[in-house]
Amino acid sequence: MATESTAGLALVSTFCPDRVGLVSGITSHLFEQGINLRDATFASLGSGAEFSAVCELPENLTVAEVQASLSSLPVLAGAEVKVSPFAFDPQPGPQALVTHRVEVSGGDQPGLVARLSEIFTQFDANIVRLDAQTLPDRAGERYVLRFSVSIPAERAEVCLSAVANTAETLGLTCRTEAL
C-alpha cells in the first residue's frame, strides 16, 4: 500500500486558514522528524494558506506517520493535510531553469492568465512558477501576475516582446528581467 512505503520522497501538502507561524510550525516539525525539504512553496490565498514541499523521508518513517503527525499540530488546526509518495524525479530538468522573470500588472481581466500563458507556450517557454495577486491600489485594486519562466535563448527576445505587446494592448504594464 502506497501510504505504508518507507524511505524515499513524499509530497507534503497543507491548506488551512492563514495565520502567523505556519511555515515555521510546519518546517520545524518536519525537521524534528529528520525530514529534509527539497522544493517547497508557500502562498497566502485569500484568507487561506497553502504549503507544499517535496520531502526526503528517513527510512524509518512512513508517509502515513508524517500525515498523522502533521494533522495533530496546533498550527494546522482545521487544515487539509495530505502526504503522499512522490514518484517524479526530484532533480529539476533543464526546463525548470528560470531564465526570465516577467511581471504584468493593472486591472484584472477575465482570461488574462490563460492568454499570457498561451504566449509562453507558443515560444516553447516553460512556466516554472506563477504568482497572481489582487493588491489594494489608490485607484481601487491592481492585479499583479509574476511569471518565472524558462525561455529558449533563441526565442527569448520575440517571446518577451509578444508578452509586452499583449500587455500593452490590454492596458497593462509589463516588466521583464533576464537572469
Tab-separated table of C-alpha atoms in Angstrom:
chain	number	residue	atom	x	y	z
A	1	MET	CA	0.000	0.000	0.000
A	2	ALA	CA	1.424	3.399	-1.031
A	3	THR	CA	0.789	5.085	2.331
A	4	GLU	CA	2.893	2.423	4.086
A	5	SER	CA	6.004	2.925	1.952
A	6	THR	CA	9.111	3.925	3.824
A	7	ALA	CA	12.256	5.741	2.733
A	8	GLY	CA	12.171	7.951	-0.271
A	9	LEU	CA	10.293	11.015	-1.294
A	10	ALA	CA	6.905	12.351	-0.266
A	11	LEU	CA	4.786	15.316	-1.281
A	12	VAL	CA	3.508	17.191	1.777
A	13	SER	CA	0.549	19.497	1.105
A	14	THR	CA	-1.422	21.595	3.574
A	15	PHE	CA	-4.257	24.064	3.122
A	16	CYS	CA	-5.726	25.976	6.054
A	17	PRO	CA	-6.689	29.414	7.327
A	18	ASP	CA	-3.714	31.780	7.055
A	19	ARG	CA	-2.030	32.582	10.344
A	20	VAL	CA	1.306	33.721	11.677
A	21	GLY	CA	3.745	30.866	12.273
A	22	LEU	CA	2.506	28.390	9.658
A	23	VAL	CA	5.772	27.967	7.764
A	24	SER	CA	7.799	27.882	10.960
A	25	GLY	CA	5.469	25.363	12.620
A	26	ILE	CA	5.351	23.018	9.631
A	27	THR	CA	9.035	23.140	8.721
A	28	SER	CA	10.229	22.861	12.339
A	29	HIS	CA	8.050	19.782	12.823
A	30	LEU	CA	9.357	18.173	9.641
A	31	PHE	CA	12.960	18.937	10.648
A	32	GLU	CA	12.412	17.398	14.096
A	33	GLN	CA	11.288	14.193	12.364
A	34	GLY	CA	14.516	14.061	10.357
A	35	ILE	CA	12.805	15.103	7.124
A	36	ASN	CA	14.791	17.111	4.588
A	37	LEU	CA	12.935	19.647	2.434
A	38	ARG	CA	13.628	19.837	-1.270
A	39	ASP	CA	11.470	22.150	-3.425
A	40	ALA	CA	8.863	23.950	-1.313
A	41	THR	CA	6.258	26.669	-1.811
A	42	PHE	CA	4.038	28.722	0.463
A	43	ALA	CA	1.311	31.147	-0.510
A	44	SER	CA	-1.470	33.090	1.142
A	45	LEU	CA	-4.585	32.554	-0.956
A	46	GLY	CA	-7.276	34.959	0.185
A	47	SER	CA	-7.680	34.221	3.889
A	48	GLY	CA	-6.304	30.704	3.379
A	49	ALA	CA	-2.745	29.482	3.003
A	50	GLU	CA	-1.110	26.646	1.129
A	51	PHE	CA	2.216	24.969	1.845
A	52	SER	CA	3.636	22.163	-0.260
A	53	ALA	CA	7.042	20.524	-0.379
A	54	VAL	CA	8.864	17.550	-1.774
A	55	CYS	CA	10.423	15.911	1.255
A	56	GLU	CA	13.106	13.269	1.797
A	57	LEU	CA	11.840	10.902	4.486
A	58	PRO	CA	14.168	8.926	6.727
A	59	GLU	CA	13.955	5.132	6.261
A	60	ASN	CA	12.023	4.554	9.489
A	61	LEU	CA	9.180	6.980	8.737
A	62	THR	CA	6.075	6.285	6.630
A	63	VAL	CA	4.002	8.822	4.750
A	64	ALA	CA	1.024	7.824	6.930
A	65	GLU	CA	3.014	8.679	10.069
A	66	VAL	CA	4.048	12.049	8.642
A	67	GLN	CA	0.436	12.856	7.726
A	68	ALA	CA	-0.825	11.860	11.185
A	69	SER	CA	1.834	13.882	12.997
A	70	LEU	CA	1.265	16.995	10.861
A	71	SER	CA	-2.513	16.714	11.292
A	72	SER	CA	-2.070	16.817	15.069
A	73	LEU	CA	-0.109	20.103	15.081
A	74	PRO	CA	-1.981	23.008	16.727
A	75	VAL	CA	-0.754	25.392	13.994
A	76	LEU	CA	-2.526	23.150	11.449
A	77	ALA	CA	-5.844	23.004	13.306
A	78	GLY	CA	-8.615	22.888	10.700
A	79	ALA	CA	-6.149	22.158	7.880
A	80	GLU	CA	-6.414	19.808	4.959
A	81	VAL	CA	-3.206	17.777	5.216
A	82	LYS	CA	-2.119	15.300	2.573
A	83	VAL	CA	1.136	13.364	2.433
A	84	SER	CA	1.702	11.019	-0.493
A	85	PRO	CA	4.631	9.271	-2.156
A	86	PHE	CA	6.391	11.485	-4.704
A	87	ALA	CA	7.002	9.491	-7.890
A	88	PHE	CA	8.728	12.144	-10.008
A	89	ASP	CA	12.447	12.798	-10.288
A	90	PRO	CA	13.229	15.451	-7.647
A	91	GLN	CA	16.075	16.859	-9.756
A	92	PRO	CA	14.821	19.729	-11.911
A	93	GLY	CA	15.266	19.303	-15.647
A	94	PRO	CA	16.584	21.979	-17.997
A	95	GLN	CA	13.063	23.416	-18.470
A	96	ALA	CA	12.990	24.295	-14.772
A	97	LEU	CA	15.964	26.654	-15.072
A	98	VAL	CA	14.458	30.123	-14.736
A	99	THR	CA	15.880	32.429	-17.400
A	100	HIS	CA	13.472	35.364	-17.021
A	101	ARG	CA	11.012	36.922	-14.624
A	102	VAL	CA	8.015	38.701	-16.092
A	103	GLU	CA	5.599	40.911	-14.160
A	104	VAL	CA	2.352	42.123	-15.698
A	105	SER	CA	0.096	44.424	-13.696
A	106	GLY	CA	-3.010	46.541	-14.000
A	107	GLY	CA	-6.717	45.864	-13.992
A	108	ASP	CA	-7.879	42.269	-13.738
A	109	GLN	CA	-9.433	40.854	-16.885
A	110	PRO	CA	-11.155	37.505	-17.473
A	111	GLY	CA	-8.813	35.044	-19.185
A	112	LEU	CA	-5.675	37.082	-18.541
A	113	VAL	CA	-3.600	34.223	-17.117
A	114	ALA	CA	-4.729	31.921	-19.929
A	115	ARG	CA	-3.905	34.495	-22.599
A	116	LEU	CA	-0.405	35.258	-21.300
A	117	SER	CA	0.474	31.639	-20.556
A	118	GLU	CA	-0.536	30.721	-24.114
A	119	ILE	CA	2.096	33.153	-25.429
A	120	PHE	CA	4.797	31.360	-23.453
A	121	THR	CA	3.612	28.034	-24.887
A	122	GLN	CA	3.838	29.396	-28.451
A	123	PHE	CA	7.549	30.100	-27.893
A	124	ASP	CA	8.314	26.770	-26.127
A	125	ALA	CA	8.805	28.633	-22.845
A	126	ASN	CA	8.101	26.726	-19.657
A	127	ILE	CA	6.368	28.485	-16.764
A	128	VAL	CA	8.336	27.382	-13.708
A	129	ARG	CA	6.418	29.468	-11.167
A	130	LEU	CA	3.336	31.660	-11.332
A	131	ASP	CA	2.067	34.079	-8.722
A	132	ALA	CA	-1.100	36.134	-9.183
A	133	GLN	CA	-2.422	38.594	-6.618
A	134	THR	CA	-5.070	41.255	-6.274
A	135	LEU	CA	-3.471	44.151	-4.396
A	136	PRO	CA	-5.017	47.331	-2.994
A	137	ASP	CA	-4.154	50.418	-5.005
A	138	ARG	CA	-5.004	54.123	-4.812
A	139	ALA	CA	-7.437	53.588	-7.679
A	140	GLY	CA	-9.051	50.502	-6.079
A	141	GLU	CA	-7.382	47.229	-6.965
A	142	ARG	CA	-4.405	46.184	-9.033
A	143	TYR	CA	-3.899	42.660	-10.361
A	144	VAL	CA	-0.273	41.528	-10.476
A	145	LEU	CA	0.964	38.440	-12.328
A	146	ARG	CA	4.531	37.241	-11.823
A	147	PHE	CA	5.899	34.540	-14.076
A	148	SER	CA	9.262	32.810	-13.585
A	149	VAL	CA	9.906	31.209	-16.960
A	150	SER	CA	12.457	29.185	-18.854
A	151	ILE	CA	12.647	30.571	-22.379
A	152	PRO	CA	14.922	29.082	-25.047
A	153	ALA	CA	17.637	31.685	-25.685
A	154	GLU	CA	16.925	31.889	-29.405
A	155	ARG	CA	13.242	32.708	-28.741
A	156	ALA	CA	13.532	34.916	-25.664
A	157	GLU	CA	13.501	38.337	-27.347
A	158	VAL	CA	10.488	37.574	-29.548
A	159	CYS	CA	8.604	35.845	-26.714
A	160	LEU	CA	9.116	38.737	-24.296
A	161	SER	CA	8.107	41.237	-26.986
A	162	ALA	CA	4.893	39.305	-27.596
A	163	VAL	CA	4.078	39.326	-23.874
A	164	ALA	CA	4.844	43.064	-23.590
A	165	ASN	CA	2.770	43.874	-26.690
A	166	THR	CA	-0.185	41.857	-25.408
A	167	ALA	CA	0.044	43.573	-22.020
A	168	GLU	CA	0.146	46.997	-23.663
A	169	THR	CA	-2.854	46.149	-25.874
A	170	LEU	CA	-4.764	45.249	-22.710
A	171	GLY	CA	-3.767	48.483	-20.943
A	172	LEU	CA	-1.373	46.696	-18.571
A	173	THR	CA	2.226	47.328	-17.665
A	174	CYS	CA	4.925	44.720	-18.251
A	175	ARG	CA	8.391	44.419	-16.736
A	176	THR	CA	10.906	41.734	-17.605
A	177	GLU	CA	14.171	40.683	-16.032
A	178	ALA	CA	16.746	38.361	-17.564
A	179	LEU	CA	18.529	36.173	-15.042
